[in-house]
Coordinates of C-alpha atoms and ligand atoms in Angstrom, one line a residue:
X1124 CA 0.0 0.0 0.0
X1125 CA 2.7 2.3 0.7
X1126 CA 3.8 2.2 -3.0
X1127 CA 0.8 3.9 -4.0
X1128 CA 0.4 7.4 -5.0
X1129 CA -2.5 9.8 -4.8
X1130 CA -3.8 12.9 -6.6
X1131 CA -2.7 16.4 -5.1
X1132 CA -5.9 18.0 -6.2
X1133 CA -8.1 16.3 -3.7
X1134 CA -5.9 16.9 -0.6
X1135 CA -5.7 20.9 -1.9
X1136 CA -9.4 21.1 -2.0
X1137 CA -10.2 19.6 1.3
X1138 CA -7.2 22.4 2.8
X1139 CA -9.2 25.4 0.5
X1140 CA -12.7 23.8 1.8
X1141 CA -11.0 24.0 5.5
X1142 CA -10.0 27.7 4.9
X1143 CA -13.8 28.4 3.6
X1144 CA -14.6 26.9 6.7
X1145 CA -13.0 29.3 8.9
X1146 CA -14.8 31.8 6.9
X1147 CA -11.8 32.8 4.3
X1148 CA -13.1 33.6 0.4
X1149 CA -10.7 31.3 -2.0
X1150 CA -11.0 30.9 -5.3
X1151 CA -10.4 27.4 -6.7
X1152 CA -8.1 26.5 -9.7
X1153 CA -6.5 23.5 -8.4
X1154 CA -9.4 21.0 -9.3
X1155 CA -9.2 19.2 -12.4
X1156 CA -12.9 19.5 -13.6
X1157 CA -15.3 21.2 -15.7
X1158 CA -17.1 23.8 -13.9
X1159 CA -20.5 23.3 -16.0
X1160 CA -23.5 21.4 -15.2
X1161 CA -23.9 18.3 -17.5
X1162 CA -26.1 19.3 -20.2
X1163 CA -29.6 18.6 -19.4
X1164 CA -30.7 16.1 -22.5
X1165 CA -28.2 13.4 -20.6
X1166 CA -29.5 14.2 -17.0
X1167 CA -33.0 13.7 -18.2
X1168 CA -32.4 10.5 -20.0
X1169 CA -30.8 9.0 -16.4
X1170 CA -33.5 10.3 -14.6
X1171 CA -35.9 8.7 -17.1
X1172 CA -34.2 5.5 -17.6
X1173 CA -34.2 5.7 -13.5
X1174 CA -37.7 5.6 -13.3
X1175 CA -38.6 3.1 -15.9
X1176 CA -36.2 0.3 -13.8
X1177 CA -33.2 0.7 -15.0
X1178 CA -31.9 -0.1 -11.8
X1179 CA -30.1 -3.6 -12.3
X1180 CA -26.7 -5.0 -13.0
X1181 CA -25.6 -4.6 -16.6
X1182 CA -22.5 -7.0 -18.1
X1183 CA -19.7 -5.9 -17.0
X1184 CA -18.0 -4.7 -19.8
X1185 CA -21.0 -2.5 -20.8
X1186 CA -24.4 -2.5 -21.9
X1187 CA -24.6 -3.0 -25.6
X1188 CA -25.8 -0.2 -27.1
X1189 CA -23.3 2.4 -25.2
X1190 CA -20.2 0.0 -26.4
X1191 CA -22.0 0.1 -29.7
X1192 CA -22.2 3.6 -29.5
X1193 CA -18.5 4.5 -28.5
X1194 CA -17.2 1.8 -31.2
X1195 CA -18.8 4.4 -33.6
X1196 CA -17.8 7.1 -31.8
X1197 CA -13.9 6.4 -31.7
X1198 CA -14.3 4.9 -35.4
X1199 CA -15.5 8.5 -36.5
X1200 CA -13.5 10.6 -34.3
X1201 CA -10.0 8.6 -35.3
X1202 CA -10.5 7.3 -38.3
X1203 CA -10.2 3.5 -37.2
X1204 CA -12.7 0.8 -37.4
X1205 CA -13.6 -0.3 -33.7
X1206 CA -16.3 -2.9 -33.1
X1207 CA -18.2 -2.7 -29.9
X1208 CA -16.2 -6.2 -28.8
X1209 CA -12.9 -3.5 -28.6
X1210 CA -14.7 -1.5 -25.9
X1211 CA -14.7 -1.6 -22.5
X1212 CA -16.9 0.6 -20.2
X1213 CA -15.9 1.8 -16.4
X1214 CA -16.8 4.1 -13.9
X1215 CA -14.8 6.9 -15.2
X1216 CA -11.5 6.9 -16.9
X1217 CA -9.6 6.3 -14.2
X1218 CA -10.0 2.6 -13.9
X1219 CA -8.3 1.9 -17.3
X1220 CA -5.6 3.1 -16.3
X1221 CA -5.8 0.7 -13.4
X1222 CA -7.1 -2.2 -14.8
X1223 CA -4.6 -1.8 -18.2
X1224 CA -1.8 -1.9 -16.0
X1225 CA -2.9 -4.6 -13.6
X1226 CA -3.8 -6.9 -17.0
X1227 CA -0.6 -6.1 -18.5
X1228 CA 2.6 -5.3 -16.7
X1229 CA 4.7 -7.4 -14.9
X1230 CA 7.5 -6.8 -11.7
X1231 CA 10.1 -5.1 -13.5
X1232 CA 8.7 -4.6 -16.5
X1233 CA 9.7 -1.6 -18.2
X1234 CA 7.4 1.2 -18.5
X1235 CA 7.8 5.1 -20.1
X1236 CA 5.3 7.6 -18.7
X1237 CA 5.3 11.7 -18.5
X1238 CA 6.4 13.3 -16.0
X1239 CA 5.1 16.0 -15.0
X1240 CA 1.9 14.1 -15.9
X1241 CA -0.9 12.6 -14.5
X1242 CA -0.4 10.8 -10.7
X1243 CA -1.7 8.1 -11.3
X1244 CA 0.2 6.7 -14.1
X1245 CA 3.3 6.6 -11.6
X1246 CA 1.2 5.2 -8.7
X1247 CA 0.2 2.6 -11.0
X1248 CA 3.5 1.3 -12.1
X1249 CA 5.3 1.4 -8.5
X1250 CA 2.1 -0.6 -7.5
X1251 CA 3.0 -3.3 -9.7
X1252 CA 6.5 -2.7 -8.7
X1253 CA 7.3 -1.8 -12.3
X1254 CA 10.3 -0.5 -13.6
X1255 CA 9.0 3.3 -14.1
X1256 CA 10.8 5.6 -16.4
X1257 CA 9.8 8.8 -16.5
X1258 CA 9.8 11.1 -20.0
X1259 CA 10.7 14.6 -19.0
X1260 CA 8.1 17.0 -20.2
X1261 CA 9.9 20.0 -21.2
X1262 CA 9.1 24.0 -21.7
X1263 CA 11.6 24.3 -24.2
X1264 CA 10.3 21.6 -26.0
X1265 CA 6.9 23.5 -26.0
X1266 CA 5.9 21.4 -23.2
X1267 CA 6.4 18.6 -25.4
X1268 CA 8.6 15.1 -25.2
X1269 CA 11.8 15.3 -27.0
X1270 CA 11.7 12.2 -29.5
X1271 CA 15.4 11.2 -29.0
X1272 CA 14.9 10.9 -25.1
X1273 CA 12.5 8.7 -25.8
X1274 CA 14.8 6.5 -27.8
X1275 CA 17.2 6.6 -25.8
X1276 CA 14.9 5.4 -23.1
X1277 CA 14.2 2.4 -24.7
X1278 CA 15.1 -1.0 -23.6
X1279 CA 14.5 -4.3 -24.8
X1280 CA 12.5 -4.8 -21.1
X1281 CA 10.4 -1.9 -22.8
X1282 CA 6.6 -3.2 -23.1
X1283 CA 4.8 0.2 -22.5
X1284 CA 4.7 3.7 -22.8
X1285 CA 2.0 5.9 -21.4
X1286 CA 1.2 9.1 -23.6
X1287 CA -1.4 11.6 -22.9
X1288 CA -2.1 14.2 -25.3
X1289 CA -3.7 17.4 -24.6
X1290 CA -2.1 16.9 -21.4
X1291 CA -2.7 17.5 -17.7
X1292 CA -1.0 19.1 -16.0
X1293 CA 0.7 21.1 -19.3
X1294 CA -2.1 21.7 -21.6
X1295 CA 0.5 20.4 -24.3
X1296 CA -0.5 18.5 -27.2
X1297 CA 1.9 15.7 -29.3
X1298 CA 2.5 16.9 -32.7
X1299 CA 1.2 14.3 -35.6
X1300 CA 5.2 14.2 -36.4
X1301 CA 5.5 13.5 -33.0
X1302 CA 3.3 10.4 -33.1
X1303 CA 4.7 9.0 -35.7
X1304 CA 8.0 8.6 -34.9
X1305 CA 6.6 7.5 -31.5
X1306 CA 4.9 5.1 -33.2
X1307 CA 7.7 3.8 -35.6
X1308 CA 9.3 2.8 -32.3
X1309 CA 6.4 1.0 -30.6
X1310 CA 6.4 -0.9 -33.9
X1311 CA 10.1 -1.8 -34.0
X1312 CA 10.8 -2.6 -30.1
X1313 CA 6.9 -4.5 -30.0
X1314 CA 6.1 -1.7 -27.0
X1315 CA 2.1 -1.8 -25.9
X1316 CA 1.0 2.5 -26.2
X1317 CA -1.7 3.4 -23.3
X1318 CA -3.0 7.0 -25.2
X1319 CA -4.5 8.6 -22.3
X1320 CA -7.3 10.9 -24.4
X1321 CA -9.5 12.3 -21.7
X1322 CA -8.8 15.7 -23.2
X1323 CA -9.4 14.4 -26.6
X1324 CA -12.4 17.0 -27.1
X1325 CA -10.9 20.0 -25.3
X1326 CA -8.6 21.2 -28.1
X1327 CA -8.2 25.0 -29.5
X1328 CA -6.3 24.9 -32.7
X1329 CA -6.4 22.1 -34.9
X1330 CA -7.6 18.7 -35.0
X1331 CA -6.9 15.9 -32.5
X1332 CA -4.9 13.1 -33.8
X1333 CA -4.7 9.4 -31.8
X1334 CA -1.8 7.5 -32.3
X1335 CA -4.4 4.3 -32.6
X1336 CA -5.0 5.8 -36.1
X1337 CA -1.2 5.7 -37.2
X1338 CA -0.5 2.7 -39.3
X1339 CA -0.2 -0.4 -37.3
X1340 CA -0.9 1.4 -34.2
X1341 CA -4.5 0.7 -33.4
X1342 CA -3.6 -3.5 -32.1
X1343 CA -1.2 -2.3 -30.2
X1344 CA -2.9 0.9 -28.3
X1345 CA -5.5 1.1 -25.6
X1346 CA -6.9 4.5 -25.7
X1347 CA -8.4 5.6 -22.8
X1348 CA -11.4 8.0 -22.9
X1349 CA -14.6 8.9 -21.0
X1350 CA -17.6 11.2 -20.3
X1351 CA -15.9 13.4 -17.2
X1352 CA -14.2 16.0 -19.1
X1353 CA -16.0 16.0 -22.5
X1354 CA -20.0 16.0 -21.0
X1355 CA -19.2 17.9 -17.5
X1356 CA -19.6 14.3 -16.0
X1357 CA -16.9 13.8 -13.4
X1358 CA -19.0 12.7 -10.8
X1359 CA -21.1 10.5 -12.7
X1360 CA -18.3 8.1 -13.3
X1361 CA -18.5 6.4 -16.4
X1362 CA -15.2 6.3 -18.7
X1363 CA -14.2 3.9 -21.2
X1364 CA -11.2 1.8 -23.0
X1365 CA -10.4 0.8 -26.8
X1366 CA -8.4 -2.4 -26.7
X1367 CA -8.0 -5.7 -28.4
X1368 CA -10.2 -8.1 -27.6
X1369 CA -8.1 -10.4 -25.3
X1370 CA -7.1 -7.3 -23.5
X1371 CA -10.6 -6.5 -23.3
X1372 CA -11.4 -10.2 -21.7
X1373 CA -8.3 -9.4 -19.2
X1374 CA -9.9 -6.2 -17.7
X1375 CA -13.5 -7.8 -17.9
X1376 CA -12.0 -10.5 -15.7
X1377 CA -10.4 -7.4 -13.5
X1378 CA -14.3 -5.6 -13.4
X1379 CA -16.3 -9.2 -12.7
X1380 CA -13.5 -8.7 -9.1
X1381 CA -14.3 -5.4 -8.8
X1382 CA -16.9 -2.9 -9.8
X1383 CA -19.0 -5.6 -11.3
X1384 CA -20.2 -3.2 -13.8
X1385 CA -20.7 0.8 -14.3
X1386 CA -24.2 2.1 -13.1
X1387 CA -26.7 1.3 -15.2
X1388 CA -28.4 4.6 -15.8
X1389 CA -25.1 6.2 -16.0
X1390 CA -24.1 4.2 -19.2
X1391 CA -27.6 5.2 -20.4
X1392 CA -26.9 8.5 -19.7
X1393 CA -23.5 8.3 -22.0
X1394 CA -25.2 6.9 -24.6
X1395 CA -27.4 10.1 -25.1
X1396 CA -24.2 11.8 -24.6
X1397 CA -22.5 10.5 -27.8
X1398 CA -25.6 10.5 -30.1
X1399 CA -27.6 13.7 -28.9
X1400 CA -26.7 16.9 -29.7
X1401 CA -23.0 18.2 -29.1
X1402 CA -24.3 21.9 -29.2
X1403 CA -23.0 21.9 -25.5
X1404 CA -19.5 21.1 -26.1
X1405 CA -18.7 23.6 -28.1
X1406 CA -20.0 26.2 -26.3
X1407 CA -17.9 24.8 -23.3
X1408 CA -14.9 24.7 -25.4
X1409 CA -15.6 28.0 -26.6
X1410 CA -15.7 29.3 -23.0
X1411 CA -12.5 27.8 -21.9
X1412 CA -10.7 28.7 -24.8
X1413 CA -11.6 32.4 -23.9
X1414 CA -10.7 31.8 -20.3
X1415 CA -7.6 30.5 -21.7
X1416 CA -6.4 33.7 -23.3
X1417 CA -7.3 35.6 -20.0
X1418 CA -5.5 33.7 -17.5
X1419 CA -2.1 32.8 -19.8
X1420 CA -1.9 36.7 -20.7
X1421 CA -2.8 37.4 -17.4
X1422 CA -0.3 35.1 -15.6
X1423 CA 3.0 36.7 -18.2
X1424 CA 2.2 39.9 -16.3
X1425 CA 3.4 39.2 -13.2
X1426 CA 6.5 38.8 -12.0
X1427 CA 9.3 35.6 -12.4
X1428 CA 6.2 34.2 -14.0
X1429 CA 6.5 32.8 -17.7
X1430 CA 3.5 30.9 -19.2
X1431 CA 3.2 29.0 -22.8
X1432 CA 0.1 29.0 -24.4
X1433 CA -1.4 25.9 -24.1
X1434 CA -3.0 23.7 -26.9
X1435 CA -5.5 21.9 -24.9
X1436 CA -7.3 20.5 -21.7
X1437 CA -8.2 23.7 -19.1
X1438 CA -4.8 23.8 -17.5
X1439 CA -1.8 26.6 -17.7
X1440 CA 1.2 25.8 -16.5
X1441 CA 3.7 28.5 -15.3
X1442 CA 7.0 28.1 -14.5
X1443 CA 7.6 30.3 -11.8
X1444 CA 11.5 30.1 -11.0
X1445 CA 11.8 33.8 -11.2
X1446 CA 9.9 34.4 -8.0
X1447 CA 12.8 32.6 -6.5
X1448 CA 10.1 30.1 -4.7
X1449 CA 9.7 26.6 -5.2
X1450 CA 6.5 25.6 -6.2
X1451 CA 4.9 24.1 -3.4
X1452 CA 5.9 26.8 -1.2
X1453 CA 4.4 29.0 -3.7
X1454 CA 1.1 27.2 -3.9
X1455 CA 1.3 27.2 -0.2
X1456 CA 1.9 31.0 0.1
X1457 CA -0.9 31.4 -2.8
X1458 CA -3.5 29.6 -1.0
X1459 CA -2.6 30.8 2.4
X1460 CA -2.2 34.7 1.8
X1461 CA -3.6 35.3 -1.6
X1462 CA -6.8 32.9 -1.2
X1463 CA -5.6 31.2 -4.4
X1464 CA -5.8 27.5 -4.8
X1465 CA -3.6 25.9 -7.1
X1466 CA -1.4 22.9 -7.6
X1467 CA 2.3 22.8 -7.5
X1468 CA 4.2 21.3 -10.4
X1469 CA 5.8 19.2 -8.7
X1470 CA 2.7 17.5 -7.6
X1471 CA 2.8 15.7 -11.2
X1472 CA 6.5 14.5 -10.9
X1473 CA 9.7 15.8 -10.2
X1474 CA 9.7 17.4 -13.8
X1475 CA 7.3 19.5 -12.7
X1476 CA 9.4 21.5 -10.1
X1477 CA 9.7 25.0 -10.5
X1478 CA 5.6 25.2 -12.3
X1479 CA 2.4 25.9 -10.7
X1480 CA -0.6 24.6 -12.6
X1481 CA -3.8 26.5 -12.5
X1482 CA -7.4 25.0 -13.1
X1483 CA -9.0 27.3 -15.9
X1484 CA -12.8 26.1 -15.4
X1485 CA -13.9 28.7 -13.8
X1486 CA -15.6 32.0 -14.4
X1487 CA -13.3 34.6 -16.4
X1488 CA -14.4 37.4 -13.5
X1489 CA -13.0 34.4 -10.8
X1490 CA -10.1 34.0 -13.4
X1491 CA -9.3 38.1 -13.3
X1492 CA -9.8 38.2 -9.6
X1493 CA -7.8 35.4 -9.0
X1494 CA -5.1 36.8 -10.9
X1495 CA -5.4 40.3 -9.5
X1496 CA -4.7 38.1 -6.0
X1497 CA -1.7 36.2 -7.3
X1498 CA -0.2 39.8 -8.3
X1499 CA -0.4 41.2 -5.8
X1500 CA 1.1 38.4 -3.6
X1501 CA 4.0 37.5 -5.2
X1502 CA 4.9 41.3 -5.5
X1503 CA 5.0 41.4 -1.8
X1504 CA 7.2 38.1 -1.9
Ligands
LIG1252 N1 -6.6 11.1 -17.3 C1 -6.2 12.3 -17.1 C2 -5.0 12.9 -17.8 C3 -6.9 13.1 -16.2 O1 -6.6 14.4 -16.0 C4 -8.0 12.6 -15.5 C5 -8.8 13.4 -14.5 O2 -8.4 14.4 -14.0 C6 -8.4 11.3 -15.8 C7 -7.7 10.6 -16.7 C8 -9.5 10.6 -15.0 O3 -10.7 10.9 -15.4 P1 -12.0 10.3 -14.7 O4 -12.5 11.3 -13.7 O5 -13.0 10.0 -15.8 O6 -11.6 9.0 -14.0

């Protein structure tokens, strides 16, 4: 148990929630979640399906019109052909990550994952006592990976690497030139890609490309996706994973111990998701892409603070060496004095030392107070 990780985020909220407690006003960018409601069409379906006894177990790999429904989905959206056999459904995208690694990696078993990136990938791997190599994420590569450190990370104990692209906590996204030489090297060293595309909606300049759709790429990927980010569903839990179909019988094994199955109304919920209107997304991309622009512009005013714009997901990512703080003093100072609530980078890996990232789901007046705070604080520093 020790070996496991956990998520920053959670243990910063319940601090900010203490500090609202005693009556203090903070302003929350350290949560990783949409601020919108889910779209009404999707609640109304679960609260119909609810009612009309949709209250029993389902297989536990899906019901079969949702896995028939994200087959199409993924098929459209990547250009692939996925059958709904290739899906896997789970309460949220989380337990992919989970289950994939459980299924698939072995003690000491070789495994490349970003860093700074998300937690959990490197709680994961240490769980399994894996041998966890972590691929710098790097500003001057645009908040990017640098192909030839991947290379040279390579071993012939190499059987997976974890990408995630638009990222958390960097808002970065792989280039398609990127991918492909990624790519060439899973094919040529037979390594296993876990595409982590939770963001996979939440992009602002140009079209989101999955390594599954790279030549020879898609029997060797397990992409990862869900409902949380895309829908505003993070606390209804449901999440999915593309596979082939032995991995698929693997992690159906790992559900049948576990969860069982994903609640039922929920994955009738994310069925209306994916096949009624979308009008709702892209207004919620629209918003955050505006919210973007305020809080990176915003955040290059102030002092020792230096922000690239990023490509996707609702995250900036500072670095703030200039203010002469490390970060988790910084997000310590911000959340204590300033009644800012952010995460340190640091929190994502040790890559991540010497950034702050900053939550943009919220309102753009919350956004321009909350920068207004962070001024002001670290010109008192
Ligand atoms: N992957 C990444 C990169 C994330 O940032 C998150 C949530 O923050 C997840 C996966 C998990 O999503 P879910 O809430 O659907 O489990």
């Amino acid at each position: 148990m020790e070996r496991l990780g956990t998520e920053t985020a959670f243990e910063v909220l319940a601090r900010a929630k203490a500090l609202e407690v005693q009556g203090r006003d903070i302003i929350h960018l350290e949560i990783g979640e949409p601020d919108f409601d889910t779209p009404k069409h999707i609640i109304d379906e679960a609260t119909q399906a609810l009612n009309h006894g949709a209250t029993h177990y389902t297989p536990s790999t899906g019901i079969p019109e949702l896995r028939q429904a994200i087959a199409d989905d993924v098929s459209r959206t990547r250009g692939i052909r996925v059958t709904p056999d290739m899906v896997v459904v789970v309460p949220g995208g989380k337990p992919i990550m989970f289950f994939a690694v459980i299924a698939l990696i072995e003690r000491l078993d070789s495994v490349i994952y970003p860093n700074p990136g998300f937690p959990i990938y490197e709680s994961m791997l240490n769980f399994v006592s894996a041998d966890a190599r972590p691929l710098p994420i790097r500003m001057e590569h645009g908040l990017s990976i640098d192909i030839d450190e991947v290379r040279a990370m390579i071993t012939p104990h190499t059987k997976m690497l974890i990408l995630n692209s638009p990222a958390n906590p960097t808002g970065g996204v792989l280039s398609r030139s990127d991918l492909e030489a990624i790519a060439e090297l899973a094919i040529r060293h037979d390594i296993i890609v876990l595409s982590d595309e939770i963001y996979s909606c939440i992009l602002y300049d140009q079209e989101f490309v999955s390594i599954a759709s790279l030549p020879g790429m898609q029997e060797r990927t397990i992409i990862l996706d869900g409902f949380s980010k895309t829908y505003a569903m993070t606390g209804w839990r449901l999440g999915y994973g593309v596979m082939p179909v032995n991995v698929v019988q693997a992690v159906s094994r790992l559900i049948s111990n576990s969860t069982s199955c994903t609640a039922t109304a929920t994955q009738l919920a994310g069925v209306r998701a994916l096949t009624g209107p979308q009008d709702d997304v892209d207004k919620m991309v629209r918003a955050f892409r505006q919210r973007r622009d305020v809080i990176v512009n915003g955040l290059n005013r102030i002092p020792g603070f230096k922000c690239l714009m990023p490509q996707g997901a609702f995250y900036a990512f500072p670095n703030i060496v200039g203010t002469g703080r490390k970060s988790k003093a910084l997000a310590n100072y911000l959340l204590n004095k300033a009644g800012v609530a952010t995460l340190s980078g640091a929190a994502f890996g040790s890559y991540g030392e010497g950034f702050l990232r900053l939550s943009y789901a919220n309102s753009v007046n919350n956004i321009e107070r909350a920068l207004d705070r962070i001024d002001a604080a670290v010109r008192r520093l």
